[in-house]
PDB file of C-alpha atoms in Angstrom:
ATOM      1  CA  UNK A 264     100.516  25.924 107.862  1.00  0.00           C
ATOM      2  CA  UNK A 265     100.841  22.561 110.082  1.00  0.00           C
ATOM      3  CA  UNK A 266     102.766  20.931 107.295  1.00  0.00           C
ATOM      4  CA  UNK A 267     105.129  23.492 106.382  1.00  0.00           C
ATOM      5  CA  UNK A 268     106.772  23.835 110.147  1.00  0.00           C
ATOM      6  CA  UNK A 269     107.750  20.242 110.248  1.00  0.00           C
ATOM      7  CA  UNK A 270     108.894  20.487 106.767  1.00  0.00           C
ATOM      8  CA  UNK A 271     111.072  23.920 107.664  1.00  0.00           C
ATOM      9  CA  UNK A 272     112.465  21.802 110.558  1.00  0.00           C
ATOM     10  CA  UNK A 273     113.166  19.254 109.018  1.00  0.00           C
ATOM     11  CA  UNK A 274     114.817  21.415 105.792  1.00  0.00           C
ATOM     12  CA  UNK A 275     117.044  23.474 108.599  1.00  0.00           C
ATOM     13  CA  UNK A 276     118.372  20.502 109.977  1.00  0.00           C
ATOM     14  CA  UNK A 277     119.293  18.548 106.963  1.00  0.00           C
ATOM     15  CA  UNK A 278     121.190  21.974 105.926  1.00  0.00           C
ATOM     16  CA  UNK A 279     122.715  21.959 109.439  1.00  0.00           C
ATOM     17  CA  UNK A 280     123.902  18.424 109.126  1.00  0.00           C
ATOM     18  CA  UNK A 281     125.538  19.079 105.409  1.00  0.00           C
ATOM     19  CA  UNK A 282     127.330  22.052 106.492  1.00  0.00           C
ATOM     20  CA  UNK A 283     128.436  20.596 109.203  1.00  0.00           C
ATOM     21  CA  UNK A 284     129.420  16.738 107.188  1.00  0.00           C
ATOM     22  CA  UNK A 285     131.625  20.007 104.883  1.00  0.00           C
ATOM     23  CA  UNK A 286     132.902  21.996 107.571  1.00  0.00           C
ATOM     24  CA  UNK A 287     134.024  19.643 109.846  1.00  0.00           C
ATOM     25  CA  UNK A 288     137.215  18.080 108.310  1.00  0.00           C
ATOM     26  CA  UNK A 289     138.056  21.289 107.067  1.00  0.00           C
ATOM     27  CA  UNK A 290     138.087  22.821 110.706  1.00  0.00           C
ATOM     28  CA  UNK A 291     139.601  19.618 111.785  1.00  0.00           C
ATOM     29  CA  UNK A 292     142.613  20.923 109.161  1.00  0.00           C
ATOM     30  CA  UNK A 293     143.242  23.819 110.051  1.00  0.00           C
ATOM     31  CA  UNK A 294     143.243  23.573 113.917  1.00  0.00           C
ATOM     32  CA  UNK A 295     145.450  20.910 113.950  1.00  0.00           C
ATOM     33  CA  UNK A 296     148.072  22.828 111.646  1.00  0.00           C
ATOM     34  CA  UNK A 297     148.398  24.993 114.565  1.00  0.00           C
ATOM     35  CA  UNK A 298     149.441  22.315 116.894  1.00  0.00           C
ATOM     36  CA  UNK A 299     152.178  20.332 118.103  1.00  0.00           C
ATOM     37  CA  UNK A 300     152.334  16.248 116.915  1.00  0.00           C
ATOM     38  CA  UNK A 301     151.958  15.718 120.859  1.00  0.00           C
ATOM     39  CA  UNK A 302     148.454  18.002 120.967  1.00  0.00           C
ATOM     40  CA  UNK A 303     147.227  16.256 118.040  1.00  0.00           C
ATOM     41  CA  UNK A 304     147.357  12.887 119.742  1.00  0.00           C
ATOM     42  CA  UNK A 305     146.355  14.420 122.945  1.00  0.00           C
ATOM     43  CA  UNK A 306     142.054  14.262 123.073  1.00  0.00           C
ATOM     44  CA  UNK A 307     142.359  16.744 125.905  1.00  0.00           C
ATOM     45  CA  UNK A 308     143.357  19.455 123.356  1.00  0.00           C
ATOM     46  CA  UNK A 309     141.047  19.147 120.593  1.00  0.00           C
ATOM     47  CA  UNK A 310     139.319  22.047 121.314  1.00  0.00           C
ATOM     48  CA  UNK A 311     141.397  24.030 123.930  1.00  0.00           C
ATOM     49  CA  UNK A 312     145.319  24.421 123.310  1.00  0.00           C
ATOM     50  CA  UNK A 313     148.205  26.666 122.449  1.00  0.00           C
ATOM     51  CA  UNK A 314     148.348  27.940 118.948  1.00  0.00           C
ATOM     52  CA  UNK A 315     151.797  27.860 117.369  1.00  0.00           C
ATOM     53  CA  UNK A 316     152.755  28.596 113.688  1.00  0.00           C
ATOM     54  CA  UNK A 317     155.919  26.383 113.651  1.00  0.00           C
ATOM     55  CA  UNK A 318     154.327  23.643 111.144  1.00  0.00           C
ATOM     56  CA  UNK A 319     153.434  26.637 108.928  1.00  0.00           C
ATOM     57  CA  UNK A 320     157.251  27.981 109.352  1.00  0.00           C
ATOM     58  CA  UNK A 321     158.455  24.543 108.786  1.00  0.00           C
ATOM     59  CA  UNK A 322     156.326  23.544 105.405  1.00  0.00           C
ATOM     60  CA  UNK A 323     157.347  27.802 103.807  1.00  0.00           C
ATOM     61  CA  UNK A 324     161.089  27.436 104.776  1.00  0.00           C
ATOM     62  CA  UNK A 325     162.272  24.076 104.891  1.00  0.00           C
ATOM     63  CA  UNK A 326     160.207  22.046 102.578  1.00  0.00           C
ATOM     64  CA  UNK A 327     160.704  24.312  99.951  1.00  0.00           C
ATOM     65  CA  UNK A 328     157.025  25.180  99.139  1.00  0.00           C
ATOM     66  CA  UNK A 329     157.546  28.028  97.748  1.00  0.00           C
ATOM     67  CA  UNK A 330     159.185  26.794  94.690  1.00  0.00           C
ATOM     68  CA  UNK A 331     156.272  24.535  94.425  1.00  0.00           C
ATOM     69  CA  UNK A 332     153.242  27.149  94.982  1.00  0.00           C
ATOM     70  CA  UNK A 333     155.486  28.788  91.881  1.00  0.00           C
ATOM     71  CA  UNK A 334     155.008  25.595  90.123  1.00  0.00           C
ATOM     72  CA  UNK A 335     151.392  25.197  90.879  1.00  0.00           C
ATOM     73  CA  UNK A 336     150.781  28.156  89.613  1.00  0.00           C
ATOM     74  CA  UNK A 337     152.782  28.577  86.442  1.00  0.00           C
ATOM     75  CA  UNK A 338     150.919  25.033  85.668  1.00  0.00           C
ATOM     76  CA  UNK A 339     147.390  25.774  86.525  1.00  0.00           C
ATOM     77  CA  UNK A 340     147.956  29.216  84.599  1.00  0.00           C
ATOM     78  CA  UNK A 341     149.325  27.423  81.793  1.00  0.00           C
ATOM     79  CA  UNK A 342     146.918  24.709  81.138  1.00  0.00           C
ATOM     80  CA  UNK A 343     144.210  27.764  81.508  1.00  0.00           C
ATOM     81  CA  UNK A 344     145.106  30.052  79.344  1.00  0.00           C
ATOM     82  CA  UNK A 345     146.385  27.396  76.693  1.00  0.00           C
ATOM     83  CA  UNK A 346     142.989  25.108  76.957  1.00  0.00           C
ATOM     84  CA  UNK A 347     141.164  28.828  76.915  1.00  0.00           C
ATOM     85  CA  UNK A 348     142.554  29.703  73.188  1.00  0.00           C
ATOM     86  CA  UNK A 349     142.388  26.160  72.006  1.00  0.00           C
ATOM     87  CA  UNK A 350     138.807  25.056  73.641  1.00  0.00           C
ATOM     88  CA  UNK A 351     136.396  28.700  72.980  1.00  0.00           C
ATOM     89  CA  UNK A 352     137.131  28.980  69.080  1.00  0.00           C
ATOM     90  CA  UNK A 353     136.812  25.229  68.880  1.00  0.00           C
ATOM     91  CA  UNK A 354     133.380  25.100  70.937  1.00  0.00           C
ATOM     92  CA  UNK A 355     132.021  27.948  69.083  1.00  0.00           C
ATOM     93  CA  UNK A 356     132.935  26.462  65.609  1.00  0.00           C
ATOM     94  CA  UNK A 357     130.607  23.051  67.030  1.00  0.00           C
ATOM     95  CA  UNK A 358     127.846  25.720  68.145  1.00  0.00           C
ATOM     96  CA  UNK A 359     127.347  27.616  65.041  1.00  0.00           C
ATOM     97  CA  UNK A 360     128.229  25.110  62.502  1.00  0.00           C
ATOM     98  CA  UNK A 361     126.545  22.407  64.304  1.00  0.00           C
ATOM     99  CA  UNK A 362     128.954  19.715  64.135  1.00  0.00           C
ATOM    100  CA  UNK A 363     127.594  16.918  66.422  1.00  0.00           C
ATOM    101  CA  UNK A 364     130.114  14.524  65.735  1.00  0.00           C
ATOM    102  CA  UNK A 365     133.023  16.402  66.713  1.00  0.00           C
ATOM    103  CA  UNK A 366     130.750  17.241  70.005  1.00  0.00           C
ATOM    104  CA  UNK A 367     130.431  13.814  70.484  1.00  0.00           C
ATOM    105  CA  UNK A 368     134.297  13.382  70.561  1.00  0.00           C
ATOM    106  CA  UNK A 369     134.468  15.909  73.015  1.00  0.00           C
ATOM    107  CA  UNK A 370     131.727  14.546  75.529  1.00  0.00           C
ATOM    108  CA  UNK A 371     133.655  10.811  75.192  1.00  0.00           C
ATOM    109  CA  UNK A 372     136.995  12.540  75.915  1.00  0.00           C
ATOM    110  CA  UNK A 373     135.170  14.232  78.926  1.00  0.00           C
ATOM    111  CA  UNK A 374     133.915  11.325  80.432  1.00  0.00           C
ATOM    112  CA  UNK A 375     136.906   9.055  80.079  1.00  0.00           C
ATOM    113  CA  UNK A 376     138.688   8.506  83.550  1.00  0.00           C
ATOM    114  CA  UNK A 377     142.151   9.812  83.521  1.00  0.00           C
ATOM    115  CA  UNK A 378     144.107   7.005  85.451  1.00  0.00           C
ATOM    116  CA  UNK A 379     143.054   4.893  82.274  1.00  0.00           C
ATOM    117  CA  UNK A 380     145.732   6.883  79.690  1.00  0.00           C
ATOM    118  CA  UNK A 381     148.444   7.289  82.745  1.00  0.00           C
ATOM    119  CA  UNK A 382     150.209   4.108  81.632  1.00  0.00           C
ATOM    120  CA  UNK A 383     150.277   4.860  77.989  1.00  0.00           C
ATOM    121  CA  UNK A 384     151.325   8.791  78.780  1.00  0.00           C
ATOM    122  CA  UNK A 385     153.932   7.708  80.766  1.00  0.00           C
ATOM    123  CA  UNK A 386     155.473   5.286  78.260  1.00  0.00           C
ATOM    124  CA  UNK A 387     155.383   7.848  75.209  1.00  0.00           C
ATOM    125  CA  UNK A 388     156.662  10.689  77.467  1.00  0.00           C
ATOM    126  CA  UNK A 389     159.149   8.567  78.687  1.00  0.00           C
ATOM    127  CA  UNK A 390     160.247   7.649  75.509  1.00  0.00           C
ATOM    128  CA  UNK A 391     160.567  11.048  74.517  1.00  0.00           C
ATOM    129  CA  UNK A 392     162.478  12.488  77.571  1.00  0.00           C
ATOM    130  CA  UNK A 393     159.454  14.557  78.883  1.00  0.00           C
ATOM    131  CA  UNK A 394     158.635  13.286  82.070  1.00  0.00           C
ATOM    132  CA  UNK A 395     159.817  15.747  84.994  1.00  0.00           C
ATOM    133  CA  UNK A 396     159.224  18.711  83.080  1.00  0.00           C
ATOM    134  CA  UNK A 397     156.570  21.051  83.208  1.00  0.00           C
ATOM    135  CA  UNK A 398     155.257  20.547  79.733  1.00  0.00           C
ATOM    136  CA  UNK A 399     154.279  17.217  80.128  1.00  0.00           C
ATOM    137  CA  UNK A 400     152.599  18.146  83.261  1.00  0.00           C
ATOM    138  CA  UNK A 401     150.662  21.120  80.999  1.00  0.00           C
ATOM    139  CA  UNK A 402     149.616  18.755  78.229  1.00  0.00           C
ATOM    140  CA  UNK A 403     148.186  16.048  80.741  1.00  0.00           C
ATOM    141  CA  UNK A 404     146.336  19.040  82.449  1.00  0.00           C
ATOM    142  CA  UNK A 405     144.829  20.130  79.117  1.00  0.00           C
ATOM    143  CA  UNK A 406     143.591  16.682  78.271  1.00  0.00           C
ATOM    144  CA  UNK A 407     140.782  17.315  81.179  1.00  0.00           C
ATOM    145  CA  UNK A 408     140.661  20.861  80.899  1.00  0.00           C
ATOM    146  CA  UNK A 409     140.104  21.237  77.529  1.00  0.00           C
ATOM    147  CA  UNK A 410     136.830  18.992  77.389  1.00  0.00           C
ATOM    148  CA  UNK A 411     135.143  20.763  80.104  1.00  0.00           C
ATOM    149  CA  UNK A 412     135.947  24.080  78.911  1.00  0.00           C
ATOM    150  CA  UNK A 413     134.546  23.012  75.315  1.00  0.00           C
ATOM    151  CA  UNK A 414     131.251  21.645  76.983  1.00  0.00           C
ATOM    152  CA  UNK A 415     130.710  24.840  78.702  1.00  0.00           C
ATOM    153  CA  UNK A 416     131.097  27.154  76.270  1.00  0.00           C
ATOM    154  CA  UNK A 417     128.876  25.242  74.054  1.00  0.00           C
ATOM    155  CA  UNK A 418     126.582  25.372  75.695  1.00  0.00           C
ATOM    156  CA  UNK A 419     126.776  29.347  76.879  1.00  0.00           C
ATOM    157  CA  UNK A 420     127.103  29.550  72.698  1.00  0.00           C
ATOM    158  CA  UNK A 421     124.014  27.844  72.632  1.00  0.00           C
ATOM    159  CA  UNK A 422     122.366  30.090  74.436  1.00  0.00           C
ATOM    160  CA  UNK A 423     123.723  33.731  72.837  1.00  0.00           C
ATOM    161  CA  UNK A 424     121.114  34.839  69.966  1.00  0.00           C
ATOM    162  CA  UNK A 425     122.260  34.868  66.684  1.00  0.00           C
ATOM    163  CA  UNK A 426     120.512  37.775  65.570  1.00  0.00           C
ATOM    164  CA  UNK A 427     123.643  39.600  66.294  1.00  0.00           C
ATOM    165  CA  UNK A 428     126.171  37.922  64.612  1.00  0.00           C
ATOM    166  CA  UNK A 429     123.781  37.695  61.330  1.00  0.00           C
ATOM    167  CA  UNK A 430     123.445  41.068  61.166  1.00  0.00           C
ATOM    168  CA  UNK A 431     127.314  41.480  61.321  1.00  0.00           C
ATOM    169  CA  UNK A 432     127.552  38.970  58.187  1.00  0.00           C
ATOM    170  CA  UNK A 433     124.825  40.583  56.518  1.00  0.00           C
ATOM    171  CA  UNK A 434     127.378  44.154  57.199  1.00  0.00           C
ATOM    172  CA  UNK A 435     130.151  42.339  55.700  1.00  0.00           C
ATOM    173  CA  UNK A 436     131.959  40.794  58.835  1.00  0.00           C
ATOM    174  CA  UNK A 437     133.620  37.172  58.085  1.00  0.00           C
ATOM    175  CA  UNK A 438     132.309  34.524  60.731  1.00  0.00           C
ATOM    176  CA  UNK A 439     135.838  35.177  62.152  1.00  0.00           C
ATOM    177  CA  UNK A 440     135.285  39.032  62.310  1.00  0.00           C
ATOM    178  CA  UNK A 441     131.676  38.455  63.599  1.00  0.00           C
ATOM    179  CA  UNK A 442     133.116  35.776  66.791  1.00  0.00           C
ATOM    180  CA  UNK A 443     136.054  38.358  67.513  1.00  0.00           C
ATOM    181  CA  UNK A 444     133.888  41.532  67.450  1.00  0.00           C
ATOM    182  CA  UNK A 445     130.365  40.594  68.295  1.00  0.00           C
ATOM    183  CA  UNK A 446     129.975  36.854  70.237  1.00  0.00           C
ATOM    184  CA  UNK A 447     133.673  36.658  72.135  1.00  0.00           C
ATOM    185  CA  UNK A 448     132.497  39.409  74.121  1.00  0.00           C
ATOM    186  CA  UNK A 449     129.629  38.663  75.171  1.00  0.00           C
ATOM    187  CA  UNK A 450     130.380  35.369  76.318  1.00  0.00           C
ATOM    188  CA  UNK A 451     133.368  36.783  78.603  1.00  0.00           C
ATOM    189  CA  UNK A 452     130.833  35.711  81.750  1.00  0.00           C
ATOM    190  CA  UNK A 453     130.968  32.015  80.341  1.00  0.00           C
ATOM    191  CA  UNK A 454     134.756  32.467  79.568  1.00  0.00           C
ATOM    192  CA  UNK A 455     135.220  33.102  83.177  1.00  0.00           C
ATOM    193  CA  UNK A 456     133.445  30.152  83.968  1.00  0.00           C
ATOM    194  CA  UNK A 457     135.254  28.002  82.216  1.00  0.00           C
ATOM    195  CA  UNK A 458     138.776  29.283  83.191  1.00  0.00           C
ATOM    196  CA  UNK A 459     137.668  29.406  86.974  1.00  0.00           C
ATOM    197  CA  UNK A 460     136.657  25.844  86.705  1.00  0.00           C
ATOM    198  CA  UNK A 461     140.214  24.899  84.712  1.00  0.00           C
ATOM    199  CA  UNK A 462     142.518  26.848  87.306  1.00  0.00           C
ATOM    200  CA  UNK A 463     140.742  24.996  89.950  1.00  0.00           C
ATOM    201  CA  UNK A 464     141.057  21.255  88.751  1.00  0.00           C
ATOM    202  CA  UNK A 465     144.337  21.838  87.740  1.00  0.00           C
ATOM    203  CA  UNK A 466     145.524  23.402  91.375  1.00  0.00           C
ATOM    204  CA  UNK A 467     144.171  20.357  92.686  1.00  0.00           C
ATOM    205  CA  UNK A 468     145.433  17.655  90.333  1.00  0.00           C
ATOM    206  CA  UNK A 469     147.191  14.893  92.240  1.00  0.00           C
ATOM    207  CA  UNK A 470     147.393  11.851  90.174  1.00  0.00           C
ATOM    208  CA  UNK A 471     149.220  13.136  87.004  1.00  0.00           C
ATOM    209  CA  UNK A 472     151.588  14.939  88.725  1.00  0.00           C
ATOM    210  CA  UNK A 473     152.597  12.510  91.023  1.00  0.00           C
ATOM    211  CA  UNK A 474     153.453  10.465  88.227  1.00  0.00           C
ATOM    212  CA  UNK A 475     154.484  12.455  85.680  1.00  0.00           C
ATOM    213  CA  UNK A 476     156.599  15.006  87.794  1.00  0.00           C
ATOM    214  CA  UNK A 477     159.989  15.471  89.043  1.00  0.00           C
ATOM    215  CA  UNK A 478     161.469  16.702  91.871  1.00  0.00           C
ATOM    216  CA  UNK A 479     161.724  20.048  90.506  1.00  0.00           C
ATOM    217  CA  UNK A 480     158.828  20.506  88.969  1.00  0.00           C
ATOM    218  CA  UNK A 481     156.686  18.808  91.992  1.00  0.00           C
ATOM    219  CA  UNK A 482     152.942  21.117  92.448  1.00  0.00           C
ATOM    220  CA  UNK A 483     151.920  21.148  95.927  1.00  0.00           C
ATOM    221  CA  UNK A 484     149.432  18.442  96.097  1.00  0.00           C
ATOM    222  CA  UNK A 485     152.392  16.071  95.046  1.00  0.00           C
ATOM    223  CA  UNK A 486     154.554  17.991  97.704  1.00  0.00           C
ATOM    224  CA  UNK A 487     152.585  17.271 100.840  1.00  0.00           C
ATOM    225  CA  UNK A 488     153.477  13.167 100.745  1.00  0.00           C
ATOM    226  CA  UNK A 489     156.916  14.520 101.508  1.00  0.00           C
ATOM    227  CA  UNK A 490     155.673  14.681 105.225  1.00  0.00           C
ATOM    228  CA  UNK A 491     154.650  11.315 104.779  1.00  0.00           C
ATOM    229  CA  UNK A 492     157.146   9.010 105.732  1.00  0.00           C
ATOM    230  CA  UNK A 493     157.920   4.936 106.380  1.00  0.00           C
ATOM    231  CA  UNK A 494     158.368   5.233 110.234  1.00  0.00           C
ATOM    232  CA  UNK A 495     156.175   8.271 111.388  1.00  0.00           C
ATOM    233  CA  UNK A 496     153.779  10.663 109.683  1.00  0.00           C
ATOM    234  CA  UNK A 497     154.553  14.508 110.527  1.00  0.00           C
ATOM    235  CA  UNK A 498     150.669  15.443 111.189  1.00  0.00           C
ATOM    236  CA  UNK A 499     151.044  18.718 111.843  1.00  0.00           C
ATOM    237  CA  UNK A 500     153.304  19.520 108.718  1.00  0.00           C
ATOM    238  CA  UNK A 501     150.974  17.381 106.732  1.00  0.00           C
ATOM    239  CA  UNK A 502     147.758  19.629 107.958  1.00  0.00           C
ATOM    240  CA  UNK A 503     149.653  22.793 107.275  1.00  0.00           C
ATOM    241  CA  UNK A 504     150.708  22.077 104.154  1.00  0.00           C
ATOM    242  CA  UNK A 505     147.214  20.744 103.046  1.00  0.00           C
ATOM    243  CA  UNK A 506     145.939  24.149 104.208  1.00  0.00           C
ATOM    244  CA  UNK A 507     148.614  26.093 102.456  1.00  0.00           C
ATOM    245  CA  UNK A 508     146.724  24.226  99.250  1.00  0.00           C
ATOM    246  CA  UNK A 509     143.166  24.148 100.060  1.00  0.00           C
ATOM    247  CA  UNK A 510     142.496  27.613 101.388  1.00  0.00           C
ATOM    248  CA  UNK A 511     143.832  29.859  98.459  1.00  0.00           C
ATOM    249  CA  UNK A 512     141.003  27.381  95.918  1.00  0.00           C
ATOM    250  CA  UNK A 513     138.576  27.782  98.825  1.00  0.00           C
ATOM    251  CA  UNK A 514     138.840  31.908  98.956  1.00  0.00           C
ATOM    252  CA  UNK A 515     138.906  32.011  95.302  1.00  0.00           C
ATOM    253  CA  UNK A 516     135.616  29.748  95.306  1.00  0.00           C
ATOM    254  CA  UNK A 517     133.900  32.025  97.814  1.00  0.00           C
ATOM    255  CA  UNK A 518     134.378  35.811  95.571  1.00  0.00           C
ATOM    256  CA  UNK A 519     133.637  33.467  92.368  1.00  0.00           C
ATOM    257  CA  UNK A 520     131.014  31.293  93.227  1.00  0.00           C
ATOM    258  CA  UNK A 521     128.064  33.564  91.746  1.00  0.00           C
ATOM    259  CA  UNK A 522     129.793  33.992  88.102  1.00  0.00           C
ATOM    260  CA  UNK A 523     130.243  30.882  88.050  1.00  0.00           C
ATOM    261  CA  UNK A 524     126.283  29.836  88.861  1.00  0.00           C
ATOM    262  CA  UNK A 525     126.017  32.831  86.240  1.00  0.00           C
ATOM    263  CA  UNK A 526     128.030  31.207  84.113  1.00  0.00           C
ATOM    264  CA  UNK A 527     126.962  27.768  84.152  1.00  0.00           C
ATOM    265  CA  UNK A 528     123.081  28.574  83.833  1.00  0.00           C
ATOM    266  CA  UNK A 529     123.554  31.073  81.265  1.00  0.00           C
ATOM    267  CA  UNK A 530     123.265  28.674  78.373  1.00  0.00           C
ATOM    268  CA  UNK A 531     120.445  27.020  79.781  1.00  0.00           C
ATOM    269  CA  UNK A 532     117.856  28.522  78.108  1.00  0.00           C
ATOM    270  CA  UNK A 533     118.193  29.595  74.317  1.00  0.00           C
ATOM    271  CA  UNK A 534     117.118  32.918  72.738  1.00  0.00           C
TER     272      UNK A 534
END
């Protein structure tokens, strides 16, 4: 009993310190998107000032950020659903059929830093008229998404019995007929997983878009440098517009967060 209270002290505070390492810049955001440029500066008003909601009038009206939550969206959704159809038939096929090579391929795309193919994207695309339209911007999306969705469905494939889908050959069912009636819906949990994760890197993607988009086709991430200038930097724009971004991935993190444990553990064990 003498060892475990020091040990629950010391467990509390090192939880106390991470939250608070997290929380902090975040709270930082968001307070000073409700104040003035001259509050910001002032150390008097960190904590105690006037709330106003002219940065967050400012970024929705006059920087046009509507237009580019629409094109956030229409990416991340895009990239989803299109890595989705492409990445769960193709992760299933290395499952059952046990095709380690091919997994291999997918693991070495996985791990292979994007700002290494920017350069040779950019020349082809440019070559071929694409850059500062939104397909480019889907297909460089779908390089990262579709890796991680294929590693976690194989492994959530893994992990579904096979009892099942045997039984459905031995009634006749193709493999085809047995994935589409039996396995795809069971592994909906995992499917959600995946997607989750997709919509989420892609809603936060910075580097390809900034080079690959245009000025009508800017996502938001890309968008809030625009209150970035040479002479002065717009601080409260800036932190409203980095909240308009972070705080619909944060909610969406918060309701998801256990299917997506779920998820992620389900192929963990086998059987």
């Amino acid at each position: 009993m003498k060892l475990r209270r020091p040990y629950k002290i010391f467990r509390t505070t090192a939880l106390v310190l991470v939250v608070l390492s997290l929380l902090a810049p975040l709270v930082w955001m968001v307070a000073a998107s409700l104040k003035t440029n001259v509050d910001i500066y002032d150390t008097d008003k960190a904590f105690v000032f006037s709330p106003t909601l002219d940065n967050y009038s400012n970024v929705l009206q006059q920087a046009n950020y509507i237009q580019f939550i629409g094109n956030s969206l229409w990416v991340a959704l895009a990239a989803t659903v299109l890595s989705l159809l492409l990445g769960v038939p193709a992760a299933y096929s290395m499952s059952r059929f046990n095709m380690k090579k091919s997994a291999l391929v997918v693991l070495m795309a996985r791990v292979i830093p994007g700002v290494s193919l920017l350069v040779p994207w950019y020349y082809v695309f440019s070559n071929l008229q694409m850059v500062g339209g939104f397909t480019v911007l889907i297909l460089s999306h779908m390089f990262v998404s579709l890796p991680l969705i294929v590693y976690i469905m194989m492994g959530y494939f893994d992990g579904l019995p096979t009892e099942l889908e045997e039984a459905a050959l031995v009634d006749g069912l193709t493999h085809i007929g047995a994935f589409r009636r039996i396995t795809l819906p069971l592994s909906v949990p995992g499917i959600a997983t995946a997607g989750i994760l997709s919509f989420i890197f892609s809603w936060n993607n910075f580097m390809f878009a900034l080079v690959l988009s245009g000025a009508d086709t800017k996502t938001l991430p890309v968008a809030i440098f625009d209150f970035v200038g040479y002479a002065s930097i717009d601080w409260g724009g800036l932190m409203a517009a980095a909240t308009v971004v972070t705080l619909p991935i944060m909610l969406i993190a918060l309701f998801v967060q256990k299917y997506v444990v779920s998820g992620l553990t389900a192929g963990a064990t086998k059987g």
